[in-house]
Structures are given as structure tokens and as C-alpha cells.
Short mmCIF file of C-alpha atoms in Angstrom, two decimals:
data_model
loop_
_atom_site.label_atom_id
_atom_site.label_comp_id
_atom_site.label_asym_id
_atom_site.label_seq_id
_atom_site.Cartn_x
_atom_site.Cartn_y
_atom_site.Cartn_z
CA UNK A 1 82.89 77.37 66.65
CA UNK A 2 82.66 81.06 67.43
CA UNK A 3 84.66 83.21 69.79
CA UNK A 4 82.60 86.26 70.67
CA UNK A 5 84.16 89.18 72.55
CA UNK A 6 81.98 92.07 73.70
CA UNK A 7 84.28 94.89 74.73
CA UNK A 8 82.34 97.58 76.60
CA UNK A 9 84.16 100.90 76.80
CA UNK A 10 82.42 102.35 79.84
CA UNK A 11 81.06 105.85 79.30
CA UNK A 12 81.86 105.87 75.55
CA UNK A 13 79.10 108.01 74.06
CA UNK A 14 78.97 109.32 70.50
CA UNK A 15 76.33 112.04 70.76
CA UNK A 16 73.29 113.00 72.78
CA UNK A 17 70.05 111.07 72.46
CA UNK A 18 66.94 113.21 71.76
CA UNK A 19 65.89 113.18 75.44
CA UNK A 20 69.38 113.77 76.85
CA UNK A 21 68.53 117.25 78.09
CA UNK A 22 65.45 116.26 80.08
CA UNK A 23 67.29 116.15 83.43
CA UNK A 24 70.08 118.65 82.65
CA UNK A 25 69.42 120.90 79.64
CA UNK A 26 73.13 121.23 78.90
CA UNK A 27 73.36 117.48 78.28
CA UNK A 28 71.53 117.97 74.99
CA UNK A 29 74.98 119.00 73.70
CA UNK A 30 76.80 115.97 75.12
CA UNK A 31 79.22 114.23 72.77
CA UNK A 32 81.85 112.27 74.66
CA UNK A 33 83.86 111.21 71.62
CA UNK A 34 83.56 114.42 69.62
CA UNK A 35 84.43 116.70 72.52
CA UNK A 36 87.32 114.43 73.51
CA UNK A 37 88.79 114.59 69.99
CA UNK A 38 88.34 118.36 69.85
CA UNK A 39 89.95 118.84 73.26
CA UNK A 40 92.93 116.69 72.39
CA UNK A 41 93.66 118.59 69.18
CA UNK A 42 93.23 121.95 70.94
CA UNK A 43 95.50 120.89 73.81
CA UNK A 44 98.24 119.16 71.80
CA UNK A 45 97.94 120.44 68.25
CA UNK A 46 97.69 116.81 67.08
CA UNK A 47 94.84 114.40 66.42
CA UNK A 48 94.14 111.66 68.93
CA UNK A 49 95.48 108.58 67.16
CA UNK A 50 92.90 105.76 67.25
CA UNK A 51 93.82 103.54 64.28
CA UNK A 52 92.05 100.41 65.51
CA UNK A 53 88.83 102.24 66.28
CA UNK A 54 89.08 103.84 62.85
CA UNK A 55 89.61 100.49 61.17
CA UNK A 56 86.46 99.23 62.90
CA UNK A 57 84.37 102.08 61.51
CA UNK A 58 84.13 104.54 64.38
CA UNK A 59 84.52 107.46 61.96
CA UNK A 60 81.70 106.11 59.81
CA UNK A 61 79.20 106.24 62.68
CA UNK A 62 80.62 109.43 64.24
CA UNK A 63 82.15 111.51 61.44
CA UNK A 64 85.00 113.70 62.64
CA UNK A 65 88.03 115.20 60.88
CA UNK A 66 90.38 113.27 63.17
CA UNK A 67 88.82 109.85 62.49
CA UNK A 68 89.18 107.69 59.40
CA UNK A 69 85.94 108.25 57.45
CA UNK A 70 85.63 104.63 56.37
CA UNK A 71 86.57 101.33 57.98
CA UNK A 72 89.44 99.26 56.61
CA UNK A 73 88.26 95.99 58.16
CA UNK A 74 85.24 93.79 57.37
CA UNK A 75 82.88 95.29 59.90
CA UNK A 76 79.24 96.04 60.51
CA UNK A 77 79.09 99.45 62.17
CA UNK A 78 76.27 101.46 63.70
CA UNK A 79 75.06 103.00 66.91
CA UNK A 80 72.64 102.04 69.68
CA UNK A 81 70.19 103.93 71.82
CA UNK A 82 70.37 102.84 75.44
CA UNK A 83 66.97 101.22 75.85
CA UNK A 84 66.61 102.12 79.52
CA UNK A 85 65.95 105.40 81.38
CA UNK A 86 68.85 107.57 82.44
CA UNK A 87 72.47 106.62 81.90
CA UNK A 88 73.70 103.91 84.25
CA UNK A 89 76.40 101.24 84.03
CA UNK A 90 74.41 98.54 85.82
CA UNK A 91 71.24 99.11 83.81
CA UNK A 92 73.34 99.37 80.66
CA UNK A 93 75.04 96.02 81.13
CA UNK A 94 71.90 94.21 82.23
CA UNK A 95 70.07 95.58 79.19
CA UNK A 96 72.93 94.66 76.87
CA UNK A 97 72.84 91.09 78.11
CA UNK A 98 69.14 90.82 77.30
CA UNK A 99 67.24 92.04 80.35
CA UNK A 100 64.18 94.25 79.98
CA UNK A 101 65.34 97.20 82.03
CA UNK A 102 63.00 99.77 80.55
CA UNK A 103 61.55 100.52 84.00
CA UNK A 104 63.99 101.72 86.64
CA UNK A 105 62.67 103.03 89.93
CA UNK A 106 64.20 106.37 90.86
CA UNK A 107 64.24 107.21 94.59
CA UNK A 108 66.37 109.30 96.93
CA UNK A 109 67.44 107.65 100.17
CA UNK A 110 65.76 110.54 102.02
CA UNK A 111 62.41 109.20 100.85
CA UNK A 112 62.99 105.77 102.41
CA UNK A 113 64.98 106.42 105.57
CA UNK A 114 62.35 104.86 107.82
CA UNK A 115 62.27 101.56 105.93
CA UNK A 116 66.06 101.40 105.62
CA UNK A 117 66.85 102.14 109.27
CA UNK A 118 64.13 99.76 110.46
CA UNK A 119 65.55 96.92 108.34
CA UNK A 120 69.08 97.57 109.56
CA UNK A 121 68.03 97.68 113.22
CA UNK A 122 66.00 94.50 112.81
CA UNK A 123 69.18 92.86 111.50
CA UNK A 124 71.05 93.92 114.65
CA UNK A 125 72.83 97.01 113.37
CA UNK A 126 73.12 100.39 115.08
CA UNK A 127 72.10 103.36 112.95
CA UNK A 128 72.27 107.14 113.17
CA UNK A 129 71.96 110.01 110.74
CA UNK A 130 75.08 112.03 109.93
CA UNK A 131 74.53 115.52 111.34
CA UNK A 132 70.83 115.29 110.57
CA UNK A 133 71.46 114.64 106.87
CA UNK A 134 69.59 111.87 105.01
CA UNK A 135 72.66 109.63 105.22
CA UNK A 136 72.81 106.63 107.56
CA UNK A 137 75.92 105.75 109.56
CA UNK A 138 75.76 102.03 110.38
CA UNK A 139 77.69 100.66 113.36
CA UNK A 140 79.75 103.85 113.33
CA UNK A 141 81.71 102.68 110.28
CA UNK A 142 79.56 102.08 107.16
CA UNK A 143 77.82 104.92 105.31
CA UNK A 144 74.54 104.21 103.50
CA UNK A 145 73.93 107.02 101.04
CA UNK A 146 72.76 108.19 97.64
CA UNK A 147 75.15 107.38 94.82
CA UNK A 148 76.40 110.71 93.50
CA UNK A 149 78.05 109.33 90.37
CA UNK A 150 74.84 108.22 88.66
CA UNK A 151 71.80 110.35 87.96
CA UNK A 152 69.96 111.27 91.18
CA UNK A 153 68.01 108.40 92.68
CA UNK A 154 69.23 105.61 90.40
CA UNK A 155 71.50 103.83 92.91
CA UNK A 156 72.38 103.75 96.62
CA UNK A 157 75.76 102.84 98.11
CA UNK A 158 77.05 101.26 101.30
CA UNK A 159 80.63 102.51 101.73
CA UNK A 160 83.41 102.05 104.28
CA UNK A 161 87.15 102.29 104.70
CA UNK A 162 88.58 98.78 104.75
CA UNK A 163 90.86 99.77 107.62
CA UNK A 164 87.73 100.30 109.72
CA UNK A 165 85.35 97.62 108.43
CA UNK A 166 86.09 94.41 106.52
CA UNK A 167 84.35 94.19 103.16
CA UNK A 168 82.18 91.34 104.45
CA UNK A 169 80.64 93.80 106.91
CA UNK A 170 80.02 96.37 104.17
CA UNK A 171 78.41 93.68 102.03
CA UNK A 172 76.21 92.54 104.92
CA UNK A 173 74.90 96.08 105.35
CA UNK A 174 74.30 96.43 101.61
CA UNK A 175 72.36 93.17 101.51
CA UNK A 176 70.05 94.33 104.27
CA UNK A 177 69.47 97.62 102.45
CA UNK A 178 68.79 95.72 99.21
CA UNK A 179 65.81 93.97 100.84
CA UNK A 180 63.92 97.27 101.09
CA UNK A 181 65.54 99.41 98.37
CA UNK A 182 63.36 100.26 95.33
CA UNK A 183 66.33 101.41 93.21
CA UNK A 184 68.19 99.60 90.44
CA UNK A 185 71.36 98.94 92.46
CA UNK A 186 72.68 98.91 95.99
CA UNK A 187 76.46 98.98 95.67
CA UNK A 188 78.80 97.75 98.41
CA UNK A 189 82.09 99.68 98.23
CA UNK A 190 85.18 99.26 100.37
CA UNK A 191 88.48 101.01 99.82
CA UNK A 192 91.30 103.11 101.15
CA UNK A 193 90.46 106.79 101.51
CA UNK A 194 92.57 109.89 102.04
CA UNK A 195 90.83 110.52 105.37
CA UNK A 196 87.61 109.84 107.30
CA UNK A 197 84.74 109.30 104.87
CA UNK A 198 82.54 111.86 106.61
CA UNK A 199 84.93 114.50 105.31
CA UNK A 200 83.99 113.61 101.73
CA UNK A 201 80.21 113.74 102.16
CA UNK A 202 78.50 116.37 100.03
CA UNK A 203 75.13 117.36 98.63
CA UNK A 204 74.32 116.24 95.10
CA UNK A 205 71.60 117.12 92.65
CA UNK A 206 67.86 116.86 93.39
CA UNK A 207 68.32 116.72 97.17
CA UNK A 208 70.68 113.76 97.22
CA UNK A 209 73.43 113.39 99.83
CA UNK A 210 76.32 110.96 99.59
CA UNK A 211 79.99 110.15 99.60
CA UNK A 212 82.02 111.81 96.87
CA UNK A 213 83.72 108.51 96.03
CA UNK A 214 86.23 109.84 93.45
CA UNK A 215 87.32 112.63 95.83
CA UNK A 216 87.72 110.16 98.71
CA UNK A 217 90.67 108.46 97.00
CA UNK A 218 88.98 105.05 96.72
CA UNK A 219 89.71 104.88 92.99
CA UNK A 220 93.32 106.04 93.33
CA UNK A 221 94.61 104.21 96.39
CA UNK A 222 94.29 100.57 95.36
CA UNK A 223 92.56 97.68 97.09
CA UNK A 224 89.08 98.70 95.95
CA UNK A 225 86.38 96.08 96.57
CA UNK A 226 82.96 96.44 94.98
CA UNK A 227 79.85 94.30 94.69
CA UNK A 228 76.69 95.35 92.88
CA UNK A 229 73.39 94.10 94.28
CA UNK A 230 70.86 94.61 91.54
CA UNK A 231 67.10 94.65 91.42
CA UNK A 232 65.63 91.18 90.89
CA UNK A 233 66.13 89.95 87.31
CA UNK A 234 65.67 86.66 85.51
CA UNK A 235 69.35 86.08 84.79
CA UNK A 236 68.55 82.80 83.02
CA UNK A 237 67.20 84.95 80.18
CA UNK A 238 70.43 86.89 79.76
CA UNK A 239 73.24 86.11 77.34
CA UNK A 240 75.93 84.81 79.75
CA UNK A 241 73.64 82.27 81.40
CA UNK A 242 72.09 81.21 78.09
CA UNK A 243 75.55 80.71 76.57
CA UNK A 244 76.78 78.72 79.56
CA UNK A 245 73.77 76.40 79.43
CA UNK A 246 74.52 75.78 75.76
CA UNK A 247 78.02 74.62 76.65
CA UNK A 248 79.84 77.81 75.73
CA UNK A 249 82.57 78.87 78.20
CA UNK A 250 81.87 82.35 79.57
CA UNK A 251 84.46 84.80 80.93
CA UNK A 252 83.50 88.09 82.56
CA UNK A 253 86.29 90.64 82.80
CA UNK A 254 86.67 93.92 84.65
CA UNK A 255 83.52 95.53 85.97
CA UNK A 256 81.46 93.01 83.99
CA UNK A 257 82.61 90.42 86.53
CA UNK A 258 80.99 92.51 89.27
CA UNK A 259 77.82 93.39 87.37
CA UNK A 260 76.68 90.25 85.58
CA UNK A 261 75.22 87.05 87.00
CA UNK A 262 76.34 83.67 85.66
CA UNK A 263 77.33 80.90 88.07
CA UNK A 264 79.33 79.05 85.43
CA UNK A 265 81.38 82.07 84.34
CA UNK A 266 85.07 82.56 84.96
CA UNK A 267 85.42 85.97 86.62
CA UNK A 268 88.38 88.28 86.19
CA UNK A 269 87.54 91.51 88.06
CA UNK A 270 89.91 94.42 87.46
CA UNK A 271 89.92 98.21 87.23
CA UNK A 272 93.32 98.83 85.63
CA UNK A 273 92.84 98.96 81.85
CA UNK A 274 96.01 97.06 81.10
CA UNK A 275 94.87 94.24 83.37
CA UNK A 276 91.40 94.20 81.82
CA UNK A 277 92.88 93.90 78.34
CA UNK A 278 95.34 91.18 79.42
CA UNK A 279 92.52 89.11 80.91
CA UNK A 280 90.51 89.56 77.73
CA UNK A 281 93.36 88.47 75.47
CA UNK A 282 94.13 85.52 77.75
CA UNK A 283 90.50 84.35 77.63
CA UNK A 284 90.48 84.46 73.82
CA UNK A 285 93.79 82.62 73.62
CA UNK A 286 92.49 79.95 75.98
CA UNK A 287 89.46 79.44 73.74
CA UNK A 288 91.70 79.30 70.67
CA UNK A 289 93.74 76.50 72.24
CA UNK A 290 90.55 74.44 72.40
CA UNK A 291 89.75 75.23 68.77
CA UNK A 292 91.74 72.36 67.29
CA UNK A 293 89.09 70.27 65.57
CA UNK A 294 85.37 69.77 65.09
CA UNK A 295 84.99 69.08 68.82
CA UNK A 296 81.19 68.66 68.62
CA UNK A 297 79.75 67.81 71.99
CA UNK A 298 76.96 65.27 72.34
CA UNK A 299 73.80 67.04 71.29
CA UNK A 300 72.77 70.66 71.33
CA UNK A 301 72.74 72.84 74.40
CA UNK A 302 69.61 73.43 76.43
CA UNK A 303 68.82 76.57 74.43
CA UNK A 304 69.55 75.04 71.06
CA UNK A 305 73.20 76.15 70.92
CA UNK A 306 75.87 73.99 69.38
CA UNK A 307 77.93 73.45 72.54
CA UNK A 308 81.06 73.22 70.37
CA UNK A 309 84.51 73.21 71.82
CA UNK A 310 86.45 76.27 70.79
CA UNK A 311 83.45 78.54 71.20
CA UNK A 312 83.60 81.19 73.88
CA UNK A 313 81.84 84.31 75.13
CA UNK A 314 84.00 87.02 76.71
CA UNK A 315 82.36 90.15 78.10
CA UNK A 316 84.84 92.81 79.21
CA UNK A 317 84.36 96.27 80.68
CA UNK A 318 86.99 99.02 80.47
CA UNK A 319 86.11 101.15 83.49
CA UNK A 320 88.84 103.78 83.50
CA UNK A 321 87.24 105.73 80.65
CA UNK A 322 84.18 106.17 82.86
CA UNK A 323 86.32 107.17 85.84
CA UNK A 324 88.03 109.81 83.70
CA UNK A 325 84.63 111.14 82.71
CA UNK A 326 83.57 111.38 86.35
CA UNK A 327 86.79 113.23 87.09
CA UNK A 328 86.16 115.55 84.11
CA UNK A 329 89.66 114.69 82.93
CA UNK A 330 89.72 114.53 79.11
CA UNK A 331 93.48 113.97 79.04
CA UNK A 332 93.17 110.84 81.14
CA UNK A 333 90.19 109.70 79.05
CA UNK A 334 92.25 110.12 75.87
CA UNK A 335 95.16 108.15 77.33
CA UNK A 336 92.88 105.26 78.33
CA UNK A 337 91.19 105.27 74.93
CA UNK A 338 94.58 105.00 73.22
CA UNK A 339 95.36 102.05 75.49
CA UNK A 340 92.08 100.40 74.47
CA UNK A 341 92.91 101.03 70.82
CA UNK A 342 96.19 99.15 71.30
CA UNK A 343 94.32 96.34 73.05
CA UNK A 344 91.94 96.03 70.11
CA UNK A 345 94.94 95.71 67.81
CA UNK A 346 96.13 92.78 69.93
CA UNK A 347 92.71 91.11 69.94
CA UNK A 348 91.99 91.26 66.22
CA UNK A 349 94.62 88.68 65.10
CA UNK A 350 93.15 86.23 67.62
CA UNK A 351 89.66 86.47 66.11
CA UNK A 352 90.10 85.37 62.50
CA UNK A 353 87.68 82.44 62.05
CA UNK A 354 84.58 83.29 60.01
CA UNK A 355 82.30 82.89 63.04
CA UNK A 356 84.42 85.01 65.39
CA UNK A 357 83.21 88.45 66.41
CA UNK A 358 84.69 91.41 68.25
CA UNK A 359 81.88 93.76 69.28
CA UNK A 360 83.07 97.12 70.60
CA UNK A 361 80.39 99.24 72.25
CA UNK A 362 79.54 101.36 75.29
CA UNK A 363 76.90 101.48 78.02
CA UNK A 364 76.19 105.25 78.15
CA UNK A 365 78.12 108.49 77.74
CA UNK A 366 80.36 110.32 80.20
CA UNK A 367 81.44 113.53 78.49
CA UNK A 368 84.65 114.69 80.24
CA UNK A 369 84.11 118.28 79.04
CA UNK A 370 80.42 118.72 79.94
CA UNK A 371 81.03 120.49 83.26
CA UNK A 372 79.61 117.95 85.70
CA UNK A 373 80.60 114.51 86.98
CA UNK A 374 77.48 112.56 85.94
CA UNK A 375 76.93 110.14 83.09
CA UNK A 376 75.48 111.60 79.92
CA UNK A 377 72.61 110.06 77.99
CA UNK A 378 74.16 109.36 74.59
CA UNK A 379 74.08 106.89 71.77
CA UNK A 380 76.96 104.40 71.85
CA UNK A 381 78.87 102.83 68.95
CA UNK A 382 78.27 99.27 67.83
CA UNK A 383 81.36 98.13 65.91
CA UNK A 384 81.33 94.45 64.91
CA UNK A 385 84.40 92.89 63.33
CA UNK A 386 83.37 90.00 61.02
CA UNK A 387 86.31 87.99 59.68
CA UNK A 388 85.68 86.73 56.19
CA UNK A 389 82.96 89.23 55.32
CA UNK A 390 83.31 90.75 51.85
CA UNK A 391 82.51 94.37 52.68
CA UNK A 392 82.06 96.86 55.46
CA UNK A 393 78.38 97.48 56.06
CA UNK A 394 76.22 99.91 58.01
CA UNK A 395 73.89 98.74 60.74
CA UNK A 396 70.58 100.46 61.43
CA UNK A 397 70.29 102.34 64.69
CA UNK A 398 69.59 99.83 67.46
CA UNK A 399 66.58 100.73 69.58
CA UNK A 400 68.23 99.27 72.66
CA UNK A 401 71.51 97.86 73.92
CA UNK A 402 69.57 94.60 74.20
CA UNK A 403 69.91 94.34 70.42
CA UNK A 404 73.68 94.01 70.89
CA UNK A 405 73.18 90.98 73.14
CA UNK A 406 70.69 89.43 70.72
CA UNK A 407 73.16 89.90 67.86
CA UNK A 408 75.89 88.18 69.87
CA UNK A 409 73.48 85.35 70.71
CA UNK A 410 72.91 84.66 67.01
CA UNK A 411 76.66 84.66 66.40
CA UNK A 412 76.97 81.97 69.08
CA UNK A 413 74.24 79.87 67.47
CA UNK A 414 71.72 80.68 70.20
CA UNK A 415 68.13 81.72 69.70
CA UNK A 416 67.65 85.41 70.59
CA UNK A 417 64.16 84.43 71.75
CA UNK A 418 65.83 82.94 74.81
CA UNK A 419 66.68 86.45 76.00
CA UNK A 420 64.12 88.60 77.74
CA UNK A 421 64.65 91.50 75.35
CA UNK A 422 66.41 92.48 72.15
CA UNK A 423 66.32 91.80 68.41
CA UNK A 424 69.35 90.86 66.26
CA UNK A 425 70.82 93.63 64.13
CA UNK A 426 70.97 93.03 60.40
CA UNK A 427 73.15 94.97 58.00
CA UNK A 428 71.42 97.82 56.26
CA UNK A 429 73.72 98.83 53.40
CA UNK A 430 77.39 98.92 52.41
CA UNK A 431 79.42 101.76 53.86
CA UNK A 432 80.08 103.93 50.83
CA UNK A 433 83.68 103.88 49.74
CA UNK A 434 84.67 101.09 52.15
CA UNK A 435 87.01 98.41 50.91
CA UNK A 436 85.85 94.95 49.94
CA UNK A 437 87.64 92.01 51.49
CA UNK A 438 88.32 88.48 50.28
CA UNK A 439 86.91 85.70 52.39
CA UNK A 440 90.41 84.79 53.54
CA UNK A 441 90.98 88.27 55.00
CA UNK A 442 92.69 88.26 58.40
CA UNK A 443 92.96 91.43 60.41
CA UNK A 444 96.33 92.67 61.58
#
């Protein structure tokens, strides 16, 4: 009986990957965590207090004077390369759950206007370009445009003010666009803006044109509705679906509820970090209430899993760190990270059985001091709390985020071969100077 929580801190990078400067040379110096810690000390004269992250070994994988150099909990700690091109939340989560996302088509909307407008008109919609720009206004209310928050050409959006178009209409437009779009994601977005959306249209990098969604007020004004329409994937070979078929309850929290496919999953979408953490804690407590005996179900799951009562998979995404990165607001990023640290402290006492795991990681970087509002291509931490382990140990660098999903699969008793990509991570060596722990150790 294992309760596995994968907590994805969106945009939580720990240093540039070797190819980070290929698109923007300055990104070769990206270091979301390091620059955030430096900024906080320079701005306040104090270190950014992250005791739970430190206990999980963050300072062991990203040494910094303001982080504890060694973990104080029984962890396996390392870092992961992304395993997909660029730096994108959708591709990151799909990869982490076991998809092979090594090939992502990059295309500006300007290169496919003819196909997009033809598909929309065939579906009965009226289309026009906005002032001759490569941006499509659909039915006078919905904008179809390049996504300016990801690297150029990774994603397209369909956006509208909910006071002008119900979200169902935005989603209908996005679905039509998805039928001809070659990109990783078409994202339907509805919200409440500070004014007409056309007033927030701007040019991006590499000839892209789109809505400046953060500037529009969508993220600030409440009522945001989002649905991600991804490129075709075999979701049956991803961790949530494999776990569900094995009889393991699955809960998807925060942006993970929007991004990941699993018909059997309980979904708890949220943007507010406090709400995300509450949903995560509630899901773990619900699983713990079922963990009151052997509870073996009849026979193994379809993928060879145990199907035991008391087991659970919770995948949660903390989005507000990423939003702070897009806003280039290191103070907000630091405040959210402190809130996550407190949430980790609340989760740890709920995950004390030897098979339980808390895996804290990221999906890409988003350096709030880098000077632009795009994601940064960075390694991310992989911090795995292992109750009952006798020592803190170092993990080898993971070649892909898919290795995180494969490692979680093994912890659930599933075969990692059931996933489309990824190999389980195995401990490499003890972390020098880390404490040893008795098998009865419980984190507090």
C-alpha cells in the first residue's frame, strides 16, 4: 500500500541545461532557484527560509549558501534534464507521466493561417484578421493567436472574455483549430480582462503575434477557465491511466487536472497555491482513511499492479511560481515558494509508511530575474522522500522527466515498461555527511 504524491512546482529550475542558450543566448545563465535566493537576500538582507526543501535535499543538488547543504530526511535527491525540446508545461507534464515527447512541432500561426481559417469557416464560424496581423478574430469575440508565454511556435491559444463569449464557445473554436494545428497544444482560455482583448495584443519573438495574457488581467481577476488540447498521445501508456487500471485511485490537482488525461481520475483544478495544497493534503488524507488493513483486492491490476486499498497517486501542480516567473516578479515567486515549503511540511507527516513517497520536482525553469517573460530551459530537482530509508542518497542525473514517472510507477508496484518512455532512477551513492535514519523514522 503506497501513497505517491508528485508535487510539480511549475517553473522551478535549478540551472541551465547545456543547450539552454540555443534560442536566447542569455538563457545559458538561467538559474531560477539560485537567482531567486540571491535576489531575496539582496532585497531583504535575509535568506529565503525554505526548511522543508532543505530537509528534502534541495541544497545537496543545488548548493547555495542560503540552503542547508545536506538533507535531514531519508531522501533520494538529484536533478532531471527535461527530455523534450524547449521548455513547456504541457510537454513537461506529458513527458513526466511517461509520454515520448521528444519531438514537438514548432510552428507560428502565421505559417498556417489558410488551414486554420478554412477549418473555422467550414465549421460555420466567421473569421477575420486583426488589422492585417497573423491573428484570427473568430465570430468577433474569440482570438486565435500564438501563445506568447511559451517559446515561439510551441503552442497556440483561443482566448476570449467570458463576458462576451461563454467558455463553451471558446472551447469549440479551440477544438476546430486543434484539428489542423501541428503544435503541441491548442489552449482554450476564458477570463475577465481589464479591457477589450485587442488592446493587449502585441508582437512576440520570432514573428509571433498574440494576446499578452498576463497583462490582460486574466490571471488576476478570477474566474479563469482553461482547457489544454494536446497533440495526440497514447494516454493509456502514461502513469495516471496505468495506475487507475491497476486499481489505484488517482487525483489530479491544480494545472495537472487540466493537462493530464485519465478518465478515472478525481480532478481538483485550481490556480491559488493555498487551494492546490489543500486539495493535495485532502487527497492524501482520504487515501490514509482507506489504509486500515491489508485490503487486498481480488487479483492484480491489468498492468500487474497490486490494486491494494490505501494506495493512491496524487499529481499536483503549483502554478503560481510559473506565473511569477512570467511576470518577472521574484518577490512573488519567493512568497509562493515559502507557501509551498509550508505545504510540504504539512504533507510529510501524512506519508510515513515505508512505501509512501513524496516526489518534489519541476517541469522547466522560469527565471524571474532573466529579463524576459519566457520559460527557461533548466534542469529541475528530483527530491524523493522515502520513509524508513536508512540514509539520504544521491540520484544520478535523470536523462528525462519520464524517469520521474517511471520511478513513481515502481513505487506503486507497476511495471515501468507499461509507460511509453522513462527508466526508474536508482540511488547512486550516499550524500556525504547526511544523517542516517532508523527504519521507524517519521518525518515531522
